[in-house]
Coordinates of C-alpha atoms in Angstrom, one line a residue:
X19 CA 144.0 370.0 139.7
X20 CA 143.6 368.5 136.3
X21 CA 147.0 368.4 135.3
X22 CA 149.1 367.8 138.4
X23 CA 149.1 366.3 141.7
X24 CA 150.9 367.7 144.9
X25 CA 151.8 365.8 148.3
X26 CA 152.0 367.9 151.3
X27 CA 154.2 367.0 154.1
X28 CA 154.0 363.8 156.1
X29 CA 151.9 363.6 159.3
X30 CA 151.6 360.5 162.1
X31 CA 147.9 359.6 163.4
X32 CA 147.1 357.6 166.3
X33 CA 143.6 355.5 166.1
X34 CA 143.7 353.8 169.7
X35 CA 141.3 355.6 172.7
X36 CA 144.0 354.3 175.4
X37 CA 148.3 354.2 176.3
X38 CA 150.2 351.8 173.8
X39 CA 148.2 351.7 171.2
X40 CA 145.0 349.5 173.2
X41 CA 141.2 350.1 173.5
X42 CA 139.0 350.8 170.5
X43 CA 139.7 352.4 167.2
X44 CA 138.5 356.1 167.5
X45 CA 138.4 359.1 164.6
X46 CA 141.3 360.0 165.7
X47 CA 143.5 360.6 169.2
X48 CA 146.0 362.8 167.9
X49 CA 149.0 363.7 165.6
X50 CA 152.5 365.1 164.8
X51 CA 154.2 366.1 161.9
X52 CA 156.8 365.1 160.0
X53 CA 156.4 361.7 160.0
X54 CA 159.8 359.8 160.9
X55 CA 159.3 356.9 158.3
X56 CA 157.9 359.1 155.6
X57 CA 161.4 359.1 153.7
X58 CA 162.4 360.7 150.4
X59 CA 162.5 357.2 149.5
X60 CA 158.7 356.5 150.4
X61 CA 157.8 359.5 149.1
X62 CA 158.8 359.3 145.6
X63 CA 158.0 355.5 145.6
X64 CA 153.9 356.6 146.5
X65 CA 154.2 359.6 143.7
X66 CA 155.5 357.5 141.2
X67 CA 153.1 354.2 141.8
X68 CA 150.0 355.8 143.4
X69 CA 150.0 359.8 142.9
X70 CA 150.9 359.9 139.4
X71 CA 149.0 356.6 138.7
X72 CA 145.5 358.2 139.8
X73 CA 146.2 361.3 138.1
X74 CA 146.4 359.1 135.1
X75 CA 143.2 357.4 135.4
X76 CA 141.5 360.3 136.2
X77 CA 142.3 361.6 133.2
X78 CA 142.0 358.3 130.9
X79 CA 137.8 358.2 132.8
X80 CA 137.7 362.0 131.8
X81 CA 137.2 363.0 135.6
X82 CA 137.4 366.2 135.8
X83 CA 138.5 366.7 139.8
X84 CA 140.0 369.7 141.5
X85 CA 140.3 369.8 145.3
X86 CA 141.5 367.3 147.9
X87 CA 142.4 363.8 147.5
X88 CA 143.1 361.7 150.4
X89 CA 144.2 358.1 149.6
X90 CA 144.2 355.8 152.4
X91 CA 147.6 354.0 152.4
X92 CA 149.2 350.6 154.3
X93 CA 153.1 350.6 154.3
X94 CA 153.5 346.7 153.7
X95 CA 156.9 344.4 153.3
X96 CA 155.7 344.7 149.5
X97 CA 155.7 349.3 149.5
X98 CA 152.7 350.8 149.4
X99 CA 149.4 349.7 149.1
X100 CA 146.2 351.7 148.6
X101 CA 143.2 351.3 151.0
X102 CA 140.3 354.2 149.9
X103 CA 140.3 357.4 148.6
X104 CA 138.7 360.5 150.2
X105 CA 137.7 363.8 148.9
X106 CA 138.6 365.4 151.7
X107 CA 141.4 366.5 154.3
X108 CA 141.8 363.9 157.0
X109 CA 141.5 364.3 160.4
X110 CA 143.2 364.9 162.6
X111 CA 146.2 365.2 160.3
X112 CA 145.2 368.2 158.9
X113 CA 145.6 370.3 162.0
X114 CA 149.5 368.8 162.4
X115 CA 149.8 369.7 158.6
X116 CA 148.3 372.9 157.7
X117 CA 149.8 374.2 161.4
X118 CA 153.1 373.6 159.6
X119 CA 152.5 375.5 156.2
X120 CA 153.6 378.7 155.2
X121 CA 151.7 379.8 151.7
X122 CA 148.3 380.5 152.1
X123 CA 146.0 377.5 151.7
X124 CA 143.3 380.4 149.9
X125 CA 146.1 381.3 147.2
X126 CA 146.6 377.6 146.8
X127 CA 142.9 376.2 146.5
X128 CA 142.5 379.6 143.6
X129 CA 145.5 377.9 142.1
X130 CA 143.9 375.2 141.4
X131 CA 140.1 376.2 140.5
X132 CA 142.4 378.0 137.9
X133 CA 144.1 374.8 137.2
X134 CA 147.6 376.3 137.7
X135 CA 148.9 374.0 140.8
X136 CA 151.9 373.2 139.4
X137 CA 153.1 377.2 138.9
X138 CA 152.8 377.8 142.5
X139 CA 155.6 377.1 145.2
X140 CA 154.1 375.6 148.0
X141 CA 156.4 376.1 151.8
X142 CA 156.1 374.7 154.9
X143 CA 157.6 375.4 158.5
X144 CA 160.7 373.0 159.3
X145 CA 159.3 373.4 162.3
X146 CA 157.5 370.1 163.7
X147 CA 154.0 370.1 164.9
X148 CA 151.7 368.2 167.2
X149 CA 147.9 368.4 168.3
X150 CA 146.6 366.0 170.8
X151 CA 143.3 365.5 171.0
X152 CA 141.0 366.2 174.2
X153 CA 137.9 364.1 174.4
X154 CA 134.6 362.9 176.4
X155 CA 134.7 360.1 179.0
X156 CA 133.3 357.2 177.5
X157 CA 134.2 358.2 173.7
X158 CA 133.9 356.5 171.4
X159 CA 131.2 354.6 173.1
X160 CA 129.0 356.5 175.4
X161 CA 130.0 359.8 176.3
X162 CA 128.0 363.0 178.3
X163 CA 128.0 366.1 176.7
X164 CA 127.4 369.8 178.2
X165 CA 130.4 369.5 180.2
X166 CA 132.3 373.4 181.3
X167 CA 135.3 373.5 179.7
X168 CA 138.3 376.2 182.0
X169 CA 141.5 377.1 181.2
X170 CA 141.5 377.8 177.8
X171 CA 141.5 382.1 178.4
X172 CA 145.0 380.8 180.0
X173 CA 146.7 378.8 177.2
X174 CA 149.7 380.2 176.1
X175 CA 150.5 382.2 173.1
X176 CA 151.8 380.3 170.7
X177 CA 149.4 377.4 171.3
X178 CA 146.2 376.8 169.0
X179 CA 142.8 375.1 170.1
X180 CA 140.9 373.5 167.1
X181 CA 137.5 373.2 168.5
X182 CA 136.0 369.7 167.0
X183 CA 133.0 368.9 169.8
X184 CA 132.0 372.3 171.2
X185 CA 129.3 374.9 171.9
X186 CA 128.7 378.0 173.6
X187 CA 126.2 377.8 176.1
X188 CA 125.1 381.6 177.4
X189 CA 128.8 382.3 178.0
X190 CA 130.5 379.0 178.7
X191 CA 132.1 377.0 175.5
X192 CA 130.8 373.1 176.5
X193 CA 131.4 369.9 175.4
X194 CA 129.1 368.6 172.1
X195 CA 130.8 365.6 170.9
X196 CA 133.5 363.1 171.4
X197 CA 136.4 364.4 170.1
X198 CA 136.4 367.9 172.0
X199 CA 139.2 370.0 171.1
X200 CA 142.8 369.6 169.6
X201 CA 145.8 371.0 171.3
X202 CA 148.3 372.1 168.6
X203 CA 151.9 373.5 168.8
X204 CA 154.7 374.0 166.8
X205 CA 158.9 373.3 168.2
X206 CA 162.2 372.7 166.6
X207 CA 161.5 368.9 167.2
X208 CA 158.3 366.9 167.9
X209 CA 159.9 366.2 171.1
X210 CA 159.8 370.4 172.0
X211 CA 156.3 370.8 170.5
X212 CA 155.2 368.1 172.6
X213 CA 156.4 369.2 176.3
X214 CA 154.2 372.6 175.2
X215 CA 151.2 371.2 174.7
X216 CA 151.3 368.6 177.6
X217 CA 152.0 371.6 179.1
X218 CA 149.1 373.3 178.7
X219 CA 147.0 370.6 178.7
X220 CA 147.6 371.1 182.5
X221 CA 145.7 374.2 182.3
X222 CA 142.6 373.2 181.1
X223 CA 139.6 371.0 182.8
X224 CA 135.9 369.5 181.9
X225 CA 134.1 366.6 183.8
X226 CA 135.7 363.3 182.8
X227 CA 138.3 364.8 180.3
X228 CA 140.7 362.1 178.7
X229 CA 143.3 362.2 176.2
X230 CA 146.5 359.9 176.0
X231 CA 149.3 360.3 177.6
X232 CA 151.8 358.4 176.4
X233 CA 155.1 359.3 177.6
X234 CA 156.5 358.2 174.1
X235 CA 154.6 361.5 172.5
X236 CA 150.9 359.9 171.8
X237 CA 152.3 356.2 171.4
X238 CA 154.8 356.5 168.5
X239 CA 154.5 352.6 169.0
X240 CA 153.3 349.9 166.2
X241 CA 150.3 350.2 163.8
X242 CA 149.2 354.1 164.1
X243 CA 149.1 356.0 161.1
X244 CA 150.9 357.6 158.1
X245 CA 149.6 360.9 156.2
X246 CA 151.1 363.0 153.3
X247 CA 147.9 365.2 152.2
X248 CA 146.6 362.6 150.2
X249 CA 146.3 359.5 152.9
X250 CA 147.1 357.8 155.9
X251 CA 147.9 353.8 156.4
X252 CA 149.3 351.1 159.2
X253 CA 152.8 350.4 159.5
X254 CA 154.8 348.4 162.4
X255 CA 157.8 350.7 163.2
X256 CA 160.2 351.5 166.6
X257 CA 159.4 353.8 169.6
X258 CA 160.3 356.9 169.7
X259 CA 160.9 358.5 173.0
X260 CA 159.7 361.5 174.2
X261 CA 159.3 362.3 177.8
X262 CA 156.1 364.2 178.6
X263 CA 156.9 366.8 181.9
X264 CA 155.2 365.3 185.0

């Protein structure tokens, strides 16, 4: 709000359409949440020299902003550096992020209309999260849409479909779009949350369906994406292992 600026927990996005981080930049292939680089370390380094920093310009140019603010970020050798800013939640993060937390996003968002973010206790899940993103053959070039999508009436019940490319046509849901639907679940470890929604992934079907499976859990490999609410950035960082069920 006007007077105080909150981070929400970290989140991981992966740009690349194909395995290990290859093939064209896309909006998105999916996330996880927490990030494993986003230390306490990072995190009060990016309050201190870029949250609380904006907050102060904003009020030095008399901006008077409440909502989202999502500030594009590149981890460098040199800390943080700022790439854009977006009024907006990202995207895919969000569905890894919100999926984790516990206080109601309308009791927050009237907390800060009011001006009164910093009075309110904001919780998430230590439970880690993941949504993988299914999309069109061909995206993010050319892609077909109108394709049936099955399987979803047999997802289990703990896992959440966000539609992004879909529509209902007479009483099938069919592709619309590139990005088609994200796959999202919630485990002790990004590692357990993972195996479910492979898992289920399994269970559903449309004409020329793709979505990367990396066995390392959606390429935790060199130069995807940080997020913390208010951005995302590149980093180089070490694989992370995580064995996807054949």
């Amino acid at each position: 709000d006007n007077d105080t600026i909150v981070p929400t927990v970290s989140s991981k996005d992966h740009k690349k359409v194909f395995e290990g981080e290859t093939g064209l930049n896309t909006g998105g292939m999916g996330t996880f949440s927490p990030s494993e680089i986003y230390t306490e370390k990072l995190a009060k380094e990016v309050q201190e020299k870029i949250l609380d920093k904006t907050l102060e310009g904003f009020k030095k140019d008399n901006l008077n902003y409440k909502g989202i603010l999502f500030v594009g970020l590149m981890i460098t050798e040199d800390g943080p550096k700022i790439l854009e800013y977006n009024v907006r939640f990202g995207d895919p993060e969000t569905q890894s992020v919100l999926f984790r937390l516990d206080t109601d996003l309308n009791k927050i968002i009237s907390e800060i209309l009011d001006n009164n973010l910093k009075n309110i206790e904001i919780n998430y899940s230590k439970e880690e999260a993941i949504c993988v993103m299914l999309t069109s053959g061909g995206y993010p070039e050319n892609y077909e849409k109108g394709k049936v999508i099955s399987g979803l009436e047999n997802l289990d019940s703990d896992i959440v479909v966000f539609h992004s490319g879909t529509k209902f046509d007479n009483e099938n849901i069919v592709t619309n779009g590139g990005r088609v639907i994200g796959i999202t679940a919630k485990g002790k470890t990004v590692k357990e949350a993972a195996q479910k929604v492979y898992e289920n992934i399994k269970k559903i079907n449309f004409e020329k369906m793709h979505y990367r499976k990396d066995t390392n859990c959606i390429s935790l490999t060199s130069n995807a994406n940080i997020a913390v609410n208010y951005g995302r950035g590149s980093y180089k960082d070490k694989y992370v292992m995580v064995k996807i069920p054949k």
